[in-house]
CSV table of C-alpha atoms and ligand atoms in Angstrom, one decimal:
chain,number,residue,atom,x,y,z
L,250,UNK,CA,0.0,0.0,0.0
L,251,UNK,CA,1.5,3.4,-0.9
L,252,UNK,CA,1.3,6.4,0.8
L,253,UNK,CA,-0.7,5.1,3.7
L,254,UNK,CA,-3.6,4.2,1.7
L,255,UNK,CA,-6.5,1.4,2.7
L,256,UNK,CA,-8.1,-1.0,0.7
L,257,UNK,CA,-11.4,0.7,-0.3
L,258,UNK,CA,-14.7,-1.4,-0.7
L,259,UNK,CA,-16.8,1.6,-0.1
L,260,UNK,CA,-20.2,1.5,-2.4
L,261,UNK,CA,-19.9,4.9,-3.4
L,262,UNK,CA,-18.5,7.1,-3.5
L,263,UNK,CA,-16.0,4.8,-3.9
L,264,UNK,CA,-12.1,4.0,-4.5
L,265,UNK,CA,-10.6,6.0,-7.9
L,266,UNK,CA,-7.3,4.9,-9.6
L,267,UNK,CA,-4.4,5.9,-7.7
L,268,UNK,CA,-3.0,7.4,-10.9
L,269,UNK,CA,-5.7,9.3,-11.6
L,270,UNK,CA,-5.8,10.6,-7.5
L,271,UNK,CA,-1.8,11.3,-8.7
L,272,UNK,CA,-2.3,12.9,-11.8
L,273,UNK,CA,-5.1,15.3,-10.2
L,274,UNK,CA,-2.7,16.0,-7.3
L,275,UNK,CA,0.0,16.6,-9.7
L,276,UNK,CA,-1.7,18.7,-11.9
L,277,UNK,CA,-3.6,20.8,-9.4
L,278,UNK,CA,-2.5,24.3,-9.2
L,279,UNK,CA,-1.3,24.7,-12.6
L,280,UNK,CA,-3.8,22.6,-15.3
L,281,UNK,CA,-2.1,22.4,-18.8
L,282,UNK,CA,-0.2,25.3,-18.1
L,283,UNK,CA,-2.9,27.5,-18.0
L,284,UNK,CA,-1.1,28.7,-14.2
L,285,UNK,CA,-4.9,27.5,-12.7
L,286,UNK,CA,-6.6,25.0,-11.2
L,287,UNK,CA,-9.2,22.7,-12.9
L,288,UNK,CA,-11.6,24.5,-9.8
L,289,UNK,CA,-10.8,28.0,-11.0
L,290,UNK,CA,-10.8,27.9,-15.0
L,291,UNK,CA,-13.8,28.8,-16.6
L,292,UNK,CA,-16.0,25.9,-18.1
L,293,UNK,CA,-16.0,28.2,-21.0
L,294,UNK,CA,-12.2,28.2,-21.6
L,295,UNK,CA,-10.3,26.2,-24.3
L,296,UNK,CA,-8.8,24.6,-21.3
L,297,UNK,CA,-12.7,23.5,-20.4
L,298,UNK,CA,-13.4,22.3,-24.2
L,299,UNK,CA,-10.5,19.9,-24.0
L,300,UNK,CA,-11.6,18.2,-20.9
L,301,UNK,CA,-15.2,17.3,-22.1
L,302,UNK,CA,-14.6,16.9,-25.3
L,303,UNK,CA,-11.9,14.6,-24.5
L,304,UNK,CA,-14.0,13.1,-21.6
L,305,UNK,CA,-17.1,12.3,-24.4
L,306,UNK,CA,-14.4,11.4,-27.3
L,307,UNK,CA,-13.3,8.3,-24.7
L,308,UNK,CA,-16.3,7.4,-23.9
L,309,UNK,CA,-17.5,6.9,-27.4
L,310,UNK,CA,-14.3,4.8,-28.2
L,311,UNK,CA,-14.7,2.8,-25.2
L,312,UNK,CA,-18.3,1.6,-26.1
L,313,UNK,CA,-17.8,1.8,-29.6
L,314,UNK,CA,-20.8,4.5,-29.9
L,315,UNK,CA,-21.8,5.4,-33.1
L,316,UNK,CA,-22.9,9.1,-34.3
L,317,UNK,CA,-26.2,8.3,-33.2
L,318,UNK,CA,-25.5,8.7,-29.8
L,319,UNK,CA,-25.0,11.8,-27.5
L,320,UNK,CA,-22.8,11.6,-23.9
L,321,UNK,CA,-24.1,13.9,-21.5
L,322,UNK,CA,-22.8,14.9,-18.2
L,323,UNK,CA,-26.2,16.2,-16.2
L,324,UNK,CA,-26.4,17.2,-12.3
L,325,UNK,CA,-29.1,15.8,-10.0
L,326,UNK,CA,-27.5,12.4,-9.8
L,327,UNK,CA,-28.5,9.2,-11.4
L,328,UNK,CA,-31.4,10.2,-9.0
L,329,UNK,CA,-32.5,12.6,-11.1
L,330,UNK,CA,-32.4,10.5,-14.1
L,331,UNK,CA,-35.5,8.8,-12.3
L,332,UNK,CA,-37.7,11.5,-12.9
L,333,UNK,CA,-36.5,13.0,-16.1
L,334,UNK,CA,-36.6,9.6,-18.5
L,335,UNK,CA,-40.7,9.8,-18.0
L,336,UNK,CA,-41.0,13.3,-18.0
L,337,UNK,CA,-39.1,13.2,-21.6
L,338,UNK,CA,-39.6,9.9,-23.0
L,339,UNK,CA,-42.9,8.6,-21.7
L,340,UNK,CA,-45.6,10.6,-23.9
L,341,UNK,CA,-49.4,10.2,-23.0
L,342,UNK,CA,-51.3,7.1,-24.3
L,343,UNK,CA,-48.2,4.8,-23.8
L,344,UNK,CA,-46.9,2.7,-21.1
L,345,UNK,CA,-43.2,2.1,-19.5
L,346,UNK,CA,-41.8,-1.3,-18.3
L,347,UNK,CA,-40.0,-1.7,-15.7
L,348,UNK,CA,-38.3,-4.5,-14.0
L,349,UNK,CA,-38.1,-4.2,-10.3
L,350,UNK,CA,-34.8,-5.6,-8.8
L,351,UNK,CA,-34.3,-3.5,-5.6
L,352,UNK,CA,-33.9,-0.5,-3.9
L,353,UNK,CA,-33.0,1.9,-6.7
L,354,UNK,CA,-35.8,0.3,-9.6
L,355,UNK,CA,-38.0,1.1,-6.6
L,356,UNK,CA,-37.2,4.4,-7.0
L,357,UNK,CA,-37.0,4.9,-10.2
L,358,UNK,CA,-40.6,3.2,-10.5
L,359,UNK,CA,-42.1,5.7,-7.9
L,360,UNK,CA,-41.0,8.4,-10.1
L,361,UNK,CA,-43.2,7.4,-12.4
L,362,UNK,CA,-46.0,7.2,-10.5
L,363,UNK,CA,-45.5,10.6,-9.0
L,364,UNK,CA,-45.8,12.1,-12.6
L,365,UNK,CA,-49.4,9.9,-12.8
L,366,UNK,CA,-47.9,8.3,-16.1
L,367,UNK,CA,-48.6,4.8,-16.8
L,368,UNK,CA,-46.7,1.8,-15.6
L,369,UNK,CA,-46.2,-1.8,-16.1
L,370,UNK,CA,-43.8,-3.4,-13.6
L,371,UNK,CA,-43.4,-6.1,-16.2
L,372,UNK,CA,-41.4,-8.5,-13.1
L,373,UNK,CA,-40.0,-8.5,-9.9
L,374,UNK,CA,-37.6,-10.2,-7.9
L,375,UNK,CA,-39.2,-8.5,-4.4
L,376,UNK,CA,-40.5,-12.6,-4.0
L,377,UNK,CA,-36.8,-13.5,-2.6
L,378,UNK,CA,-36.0,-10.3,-1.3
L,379,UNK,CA,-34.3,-8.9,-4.6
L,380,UNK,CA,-32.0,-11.8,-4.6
L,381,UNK,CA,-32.0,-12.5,-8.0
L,382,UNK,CA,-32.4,-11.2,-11.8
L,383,UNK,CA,-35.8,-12.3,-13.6
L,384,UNK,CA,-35.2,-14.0,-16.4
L,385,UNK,CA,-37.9,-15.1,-19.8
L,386,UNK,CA,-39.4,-11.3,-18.9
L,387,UNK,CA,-43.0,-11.4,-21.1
L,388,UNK,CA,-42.5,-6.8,-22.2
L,389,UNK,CA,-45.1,-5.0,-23.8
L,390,UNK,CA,-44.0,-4.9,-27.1
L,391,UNK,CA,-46.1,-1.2,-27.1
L,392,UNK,CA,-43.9,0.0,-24.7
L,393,UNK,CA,-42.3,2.9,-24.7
L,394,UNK,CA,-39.1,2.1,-23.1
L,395,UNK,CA,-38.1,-0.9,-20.8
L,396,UNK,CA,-36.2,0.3,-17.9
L,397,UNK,CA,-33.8,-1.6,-16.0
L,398,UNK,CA,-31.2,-1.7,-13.6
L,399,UNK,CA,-27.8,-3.6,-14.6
L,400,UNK,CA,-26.3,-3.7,-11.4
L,401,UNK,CA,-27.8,-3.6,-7.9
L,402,UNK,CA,-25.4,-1.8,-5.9
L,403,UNK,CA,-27.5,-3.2,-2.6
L,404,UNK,CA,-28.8,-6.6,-3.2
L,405,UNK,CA,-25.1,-7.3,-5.0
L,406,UNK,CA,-27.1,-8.6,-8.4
L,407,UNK,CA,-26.6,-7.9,-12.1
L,408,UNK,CA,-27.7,-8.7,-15.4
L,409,UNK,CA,-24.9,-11.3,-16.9
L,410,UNK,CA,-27.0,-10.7,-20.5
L,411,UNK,CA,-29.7,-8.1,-21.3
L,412,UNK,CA,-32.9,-9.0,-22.6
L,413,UNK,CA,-34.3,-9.3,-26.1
L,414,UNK,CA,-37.2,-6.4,-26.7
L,415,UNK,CA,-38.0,-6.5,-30.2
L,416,UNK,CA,-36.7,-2.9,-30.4
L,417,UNK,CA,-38.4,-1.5,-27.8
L,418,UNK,CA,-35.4,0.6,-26.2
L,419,UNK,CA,-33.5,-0.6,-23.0
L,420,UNK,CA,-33.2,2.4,-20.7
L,421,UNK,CA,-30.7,1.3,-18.5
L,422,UNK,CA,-29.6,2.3,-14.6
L,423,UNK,CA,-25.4,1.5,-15.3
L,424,UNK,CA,-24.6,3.5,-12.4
L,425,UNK,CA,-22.4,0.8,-10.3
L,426,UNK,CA,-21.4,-0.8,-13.7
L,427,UNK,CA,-20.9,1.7,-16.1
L,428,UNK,CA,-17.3,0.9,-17.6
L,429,UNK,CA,-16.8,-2.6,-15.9
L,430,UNK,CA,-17.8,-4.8,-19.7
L,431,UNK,CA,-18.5,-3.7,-23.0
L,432,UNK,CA,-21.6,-3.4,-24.3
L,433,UNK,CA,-24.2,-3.9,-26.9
L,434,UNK,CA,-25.4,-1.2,-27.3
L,435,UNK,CA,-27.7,-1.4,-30.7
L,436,UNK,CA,-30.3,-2.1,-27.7
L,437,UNK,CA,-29.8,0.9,-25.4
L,438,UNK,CA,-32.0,4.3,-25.7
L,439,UNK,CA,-30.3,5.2,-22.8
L,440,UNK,CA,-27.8,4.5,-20.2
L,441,UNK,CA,-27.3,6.5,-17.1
L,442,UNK,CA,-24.7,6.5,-14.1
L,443,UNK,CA,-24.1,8.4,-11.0
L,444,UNK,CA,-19.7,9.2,-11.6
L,445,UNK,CA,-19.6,8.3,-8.0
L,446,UNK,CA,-19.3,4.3,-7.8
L,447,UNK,CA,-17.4,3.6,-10.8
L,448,UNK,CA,-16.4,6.6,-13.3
L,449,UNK,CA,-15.7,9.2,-11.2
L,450,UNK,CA,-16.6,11.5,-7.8
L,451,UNK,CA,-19.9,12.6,-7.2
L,452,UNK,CA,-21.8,15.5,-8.6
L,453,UNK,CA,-22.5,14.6,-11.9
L,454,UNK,CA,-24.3,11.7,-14.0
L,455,UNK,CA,-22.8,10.4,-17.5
L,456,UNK,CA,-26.2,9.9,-19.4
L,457,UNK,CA,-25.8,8.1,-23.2
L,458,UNK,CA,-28.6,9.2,-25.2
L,459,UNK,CA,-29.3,7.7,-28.7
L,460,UNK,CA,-30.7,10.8,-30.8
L,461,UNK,CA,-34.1,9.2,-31.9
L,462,UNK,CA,-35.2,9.1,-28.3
L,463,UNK,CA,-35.0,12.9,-28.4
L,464,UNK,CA,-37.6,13.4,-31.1
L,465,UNK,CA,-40.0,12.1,-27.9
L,466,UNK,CA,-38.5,15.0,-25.6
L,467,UNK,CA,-41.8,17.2,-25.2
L,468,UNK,CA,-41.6,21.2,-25.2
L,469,UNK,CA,-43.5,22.0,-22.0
L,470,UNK,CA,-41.2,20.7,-19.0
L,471,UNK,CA,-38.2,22.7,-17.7
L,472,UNK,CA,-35.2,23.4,-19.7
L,473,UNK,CA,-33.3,22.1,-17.1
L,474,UNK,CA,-34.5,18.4,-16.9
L,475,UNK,CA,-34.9,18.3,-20.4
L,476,UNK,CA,-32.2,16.1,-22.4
L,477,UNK,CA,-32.3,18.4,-25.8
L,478,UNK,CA,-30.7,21.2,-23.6
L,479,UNK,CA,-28.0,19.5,-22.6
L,480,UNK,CA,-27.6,17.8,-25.9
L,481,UNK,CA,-27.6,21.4,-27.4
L,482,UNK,CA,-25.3,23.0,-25.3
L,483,UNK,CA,-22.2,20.0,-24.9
L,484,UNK,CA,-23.8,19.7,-21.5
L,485,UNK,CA,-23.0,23.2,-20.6
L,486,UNK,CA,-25.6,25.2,-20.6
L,487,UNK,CA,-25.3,25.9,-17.2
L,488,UNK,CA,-22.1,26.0,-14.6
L,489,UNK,CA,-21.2,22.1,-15.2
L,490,UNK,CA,-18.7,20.4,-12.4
L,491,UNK,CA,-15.9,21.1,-14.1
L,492,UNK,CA,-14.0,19.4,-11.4
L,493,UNK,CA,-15.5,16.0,-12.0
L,494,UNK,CA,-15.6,15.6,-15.7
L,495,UNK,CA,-12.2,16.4,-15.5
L,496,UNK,CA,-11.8,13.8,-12.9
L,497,UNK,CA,-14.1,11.3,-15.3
L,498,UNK,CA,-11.9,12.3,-18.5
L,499,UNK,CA,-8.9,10.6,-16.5
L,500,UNK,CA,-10.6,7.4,-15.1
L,501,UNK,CA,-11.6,7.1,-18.4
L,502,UNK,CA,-8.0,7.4,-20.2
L,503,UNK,CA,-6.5,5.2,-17.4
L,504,UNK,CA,-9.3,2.3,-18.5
L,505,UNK,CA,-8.1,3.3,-22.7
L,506,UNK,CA,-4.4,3.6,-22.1
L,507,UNK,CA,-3.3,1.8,-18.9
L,508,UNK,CA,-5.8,-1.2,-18.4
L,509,UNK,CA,-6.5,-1.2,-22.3
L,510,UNK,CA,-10.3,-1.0,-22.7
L,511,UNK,CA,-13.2,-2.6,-21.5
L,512,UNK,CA,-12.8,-6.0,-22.8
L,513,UNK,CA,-9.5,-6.0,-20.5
L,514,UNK,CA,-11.4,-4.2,-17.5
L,515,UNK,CA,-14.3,-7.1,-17.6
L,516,UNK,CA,-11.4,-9.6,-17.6
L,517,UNK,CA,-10.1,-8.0,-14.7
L,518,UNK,CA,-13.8,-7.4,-12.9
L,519,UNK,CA,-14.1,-11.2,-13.6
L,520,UNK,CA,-10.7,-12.4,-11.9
L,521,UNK,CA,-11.9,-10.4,-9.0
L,522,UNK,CA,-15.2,-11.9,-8.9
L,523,UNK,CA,-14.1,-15.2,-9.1
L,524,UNK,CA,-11.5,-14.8,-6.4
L,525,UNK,CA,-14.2,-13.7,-3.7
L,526,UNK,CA,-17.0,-15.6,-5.3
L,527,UNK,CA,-15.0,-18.8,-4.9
L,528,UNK,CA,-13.8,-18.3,-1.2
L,529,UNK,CA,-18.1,-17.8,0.1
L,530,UNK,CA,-18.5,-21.2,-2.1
L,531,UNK,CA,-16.0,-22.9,-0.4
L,532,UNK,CA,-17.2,-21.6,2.7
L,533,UNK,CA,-19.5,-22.7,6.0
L,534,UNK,CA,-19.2,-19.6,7.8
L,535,UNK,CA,-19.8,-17.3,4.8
L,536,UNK,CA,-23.3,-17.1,2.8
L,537,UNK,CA,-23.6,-15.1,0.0
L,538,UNK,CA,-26.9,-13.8,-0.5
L,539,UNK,CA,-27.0,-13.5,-4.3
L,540,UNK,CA,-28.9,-16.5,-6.2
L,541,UNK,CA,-25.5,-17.2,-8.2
L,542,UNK,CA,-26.3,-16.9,-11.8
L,543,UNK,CA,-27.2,-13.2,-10.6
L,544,UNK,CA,-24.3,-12.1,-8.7
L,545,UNK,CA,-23.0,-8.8,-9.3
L,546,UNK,CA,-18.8,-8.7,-10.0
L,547,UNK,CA,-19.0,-5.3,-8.6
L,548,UNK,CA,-21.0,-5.3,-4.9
L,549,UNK,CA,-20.1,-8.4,-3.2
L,550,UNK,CA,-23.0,-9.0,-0.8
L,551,UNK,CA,-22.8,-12.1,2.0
L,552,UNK,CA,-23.7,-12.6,5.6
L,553,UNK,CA,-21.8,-14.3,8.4
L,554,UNK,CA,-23.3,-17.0,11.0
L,555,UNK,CA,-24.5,-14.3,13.1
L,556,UNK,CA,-25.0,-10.2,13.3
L,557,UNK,CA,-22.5,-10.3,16.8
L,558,UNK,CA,-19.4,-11.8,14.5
L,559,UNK,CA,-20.5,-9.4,11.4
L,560,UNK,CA,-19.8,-6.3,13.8
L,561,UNK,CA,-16.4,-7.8,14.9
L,562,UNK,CA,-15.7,-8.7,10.7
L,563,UNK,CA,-16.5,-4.9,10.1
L,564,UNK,CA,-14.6,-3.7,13.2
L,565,UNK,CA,-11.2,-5.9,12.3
L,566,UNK,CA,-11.4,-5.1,8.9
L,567,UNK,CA,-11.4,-1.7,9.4
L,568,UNK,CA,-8.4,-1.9,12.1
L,569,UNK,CA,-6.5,-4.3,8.9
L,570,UNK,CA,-7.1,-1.4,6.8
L,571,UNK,CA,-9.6,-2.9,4.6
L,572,UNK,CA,-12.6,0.1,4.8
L,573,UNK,CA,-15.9,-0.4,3.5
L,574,UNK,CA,-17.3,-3.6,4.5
L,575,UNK,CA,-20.8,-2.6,6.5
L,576,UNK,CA,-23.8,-3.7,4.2
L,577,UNK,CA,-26.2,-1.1,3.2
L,578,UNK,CA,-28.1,-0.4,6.1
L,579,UNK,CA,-31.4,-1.3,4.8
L,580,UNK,CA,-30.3,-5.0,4.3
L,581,UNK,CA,-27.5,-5.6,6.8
L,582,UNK,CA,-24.8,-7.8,6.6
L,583,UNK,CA,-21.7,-7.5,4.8
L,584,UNK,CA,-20.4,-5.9,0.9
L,585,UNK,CA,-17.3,-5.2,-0.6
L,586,UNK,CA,-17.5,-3.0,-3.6
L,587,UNK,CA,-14.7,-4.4,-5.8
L,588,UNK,CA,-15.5,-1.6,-9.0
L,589,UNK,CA,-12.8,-1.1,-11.5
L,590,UNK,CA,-10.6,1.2,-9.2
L,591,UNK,CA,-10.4,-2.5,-7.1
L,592,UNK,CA,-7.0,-4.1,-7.8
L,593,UNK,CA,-7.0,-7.9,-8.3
L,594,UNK,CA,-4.0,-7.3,-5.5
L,595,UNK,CA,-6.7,-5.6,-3.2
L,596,UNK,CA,-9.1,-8.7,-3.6
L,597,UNK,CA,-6.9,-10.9,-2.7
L,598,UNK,CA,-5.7,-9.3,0.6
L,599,UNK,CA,-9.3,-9.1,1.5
L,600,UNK,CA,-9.7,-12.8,0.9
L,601,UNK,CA,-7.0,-13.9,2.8
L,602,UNK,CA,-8.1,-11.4,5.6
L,603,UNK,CA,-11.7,-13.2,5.4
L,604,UNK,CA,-10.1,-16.6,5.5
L,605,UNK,CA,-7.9,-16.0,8.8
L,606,UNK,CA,-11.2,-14.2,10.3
L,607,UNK,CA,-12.7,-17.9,9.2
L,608,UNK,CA,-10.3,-19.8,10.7
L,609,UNK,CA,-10.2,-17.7,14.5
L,610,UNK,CA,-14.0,-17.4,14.4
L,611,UNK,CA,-15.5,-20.6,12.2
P,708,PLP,C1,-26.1,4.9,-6.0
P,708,PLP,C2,-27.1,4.5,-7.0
P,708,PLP,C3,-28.1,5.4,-7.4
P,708,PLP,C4,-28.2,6.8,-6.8
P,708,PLP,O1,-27.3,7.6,-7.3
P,708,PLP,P1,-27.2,9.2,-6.9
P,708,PLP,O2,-26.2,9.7,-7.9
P,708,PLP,O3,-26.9,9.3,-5.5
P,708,PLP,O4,-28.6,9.7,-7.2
P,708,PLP,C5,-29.0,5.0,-8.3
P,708,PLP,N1,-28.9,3.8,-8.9
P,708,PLP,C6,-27.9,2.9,-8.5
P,708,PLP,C7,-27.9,1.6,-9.2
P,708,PLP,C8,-27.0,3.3,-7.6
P,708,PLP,O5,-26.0,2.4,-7.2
């Protein structure tokens, strides 16, 4: 560990790159020369330009987008995404699907009901308490979207494969997976993430809109949490975060340049997976509590035999250095966020720090 640092299995916001944390620190009081920070240039500057456009040029490489698509960076959170996709892309007389898979579909379905537009919760996982991803999903092939979450940052689930829809768009919630695979994404309208799990910090979410969506976007709701002024303006017409886009732009060129794109990232994300995955398999005393075609390779959920010796696991992790380890507290229990930033070297000092807890406590 350099510089004093912990292993970081926070759920966000969560561990970055260290040489992205370096490059930042490096480059902090004097940004390309310009003699400023990246906090004190103005978003309107060249020096600005650069960093978004670079930021959205990377992105499109990296998920091989064609021109139809947009990248946007939008405040509000992938929160505000919630309310926004109906408000634009969910026009009177038609009906959204959603598949409910925990905490944040929740959310993202009451959003819709607040705006009094209609819904069809086309399945559900709430039956084993979110612990796994539906699968042979009957859609509404009317529908105007289906919206989904890929990764449940809470339950520790995720969609191995995404659904066939006959066309009808995927909108998809990517915010604890965006940049951990490559994608396919002919079947995508939209994909949204909160920066601060796996992309970035928080303050900002990377939305990828494909332009035909737009032509739904109706006149009469607020320019603000409407996608065609963003998609207008290169995500400035207002004050963005300059600060985090700039911090996105270099997550994103460490995954291009230094891990070498997202086909090496998911190989990575996979090792990882299969390093923790195969120690609570192998284990009496730890339970995962994803079904385990559905487990996530990003949030690692599992419980031990009792609540008394998850308190002590939490407590001697965190005295080990390994931070991060307290469930959600709506579920309980144990989670290690292992997202991109995760070294297959941190993984594997938290596995051999669960298997001497094992063997002192089993
Ligand atoms: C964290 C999280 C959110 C909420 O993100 P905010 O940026 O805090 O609004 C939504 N969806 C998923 C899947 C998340 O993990």
């Amino acid at each position: 560990m350099k510089e004093n640092r912990v292993y970081n299995f926070n759920a966000g916001p969560a561990a970055l790159p260290l040489p992205v944390l370096e490059e930042i620190k490096n480059s902090f009081l004097n940004l390309n020369g310009s003699g400023m920070s990246v906090t004190e240039i103005s978003h309107r500057s060249k020096w600005f330009d650069d960093i978004i456009n670079d930021a959205v040029a990377r992105t499109k490489r990296l998920l091989n987008l064609d021109d139809r698509f947009r990248v946007l960076f939008i405040q509000g959170g992938a929160s505000m995404q919630f309310c926004m996709i109906p408000m634009n892309f969910l026009p009177k007389g038609k009906s959204a699907d959603y598949v409910n898979t925990g905490t944040w579909s929740t959310k993202a379905i009451k959003e819709v009901e607040i705006q009094q537009k209609q819904i069809n919760v086309a399945a559900s996982s709430e039956d084993e308490n979110f612990s796994y991803i539906p699968q042979d999903i009957q859609f509404n092939p009317d529908a105007a979207y289906i919206h989904i979450t890929s990764n449940n940052t809470i339950k520790g689930t995720q969609w191995a494969s995404f659904p066939e829809t006959n066309d009808v768009p995927i909108i998809s919630d990517m915010s604890s997976d965006m940049m951990s695979r490559p994608l396919d994404i002919d079947k995508f309208g939209l994909i949204y993430a909160g920066a601060q799990k796996n992309i970035g910090p928080a303050g900002v979410c990377m939305v990828i809109v494909r332009e035909d969506m737009l032509e739904l976007v109706p006149d009469n709701i607020p320019s603000m949490l409407k996608y065609t002024t963003y998609t207008e303006k290169n995500s400035m017409y207002n004050t963005p975060p300059c600060f985090v886009i700039y911090a996105i732009q270099l997550v994103l060129k460490w995954i291009e340049e230094t891990i070498g794109g997202l086909g090496k990232m998911k190989q990575i994300n996979e090792q990882k997976g299969k390093n923790i995955y195969s120690l609570l398999d192998n284990s009496s005393f730890y339970t995962g509590t994803a079904a385990s075609g559905s487990r996530s390779l990003m949030n690692v959920t599992f419980r031990l035999p009792n609540e008394e010796l998850e308190k002590r696991f939490i407590q001697e992790g965190i005295d080990n250095g390994f931070m991060g380890l307290k469930g959600h507290r709506s579920v309980g229990g144990c989670r290690a966020s292992i997202y991109n930033a995760t070294s297959i070297e941190a993984v594997e000092a938290l596995v051999d720090f669960m298997k001497m807890f094992e063997r002192k406590n089993g």
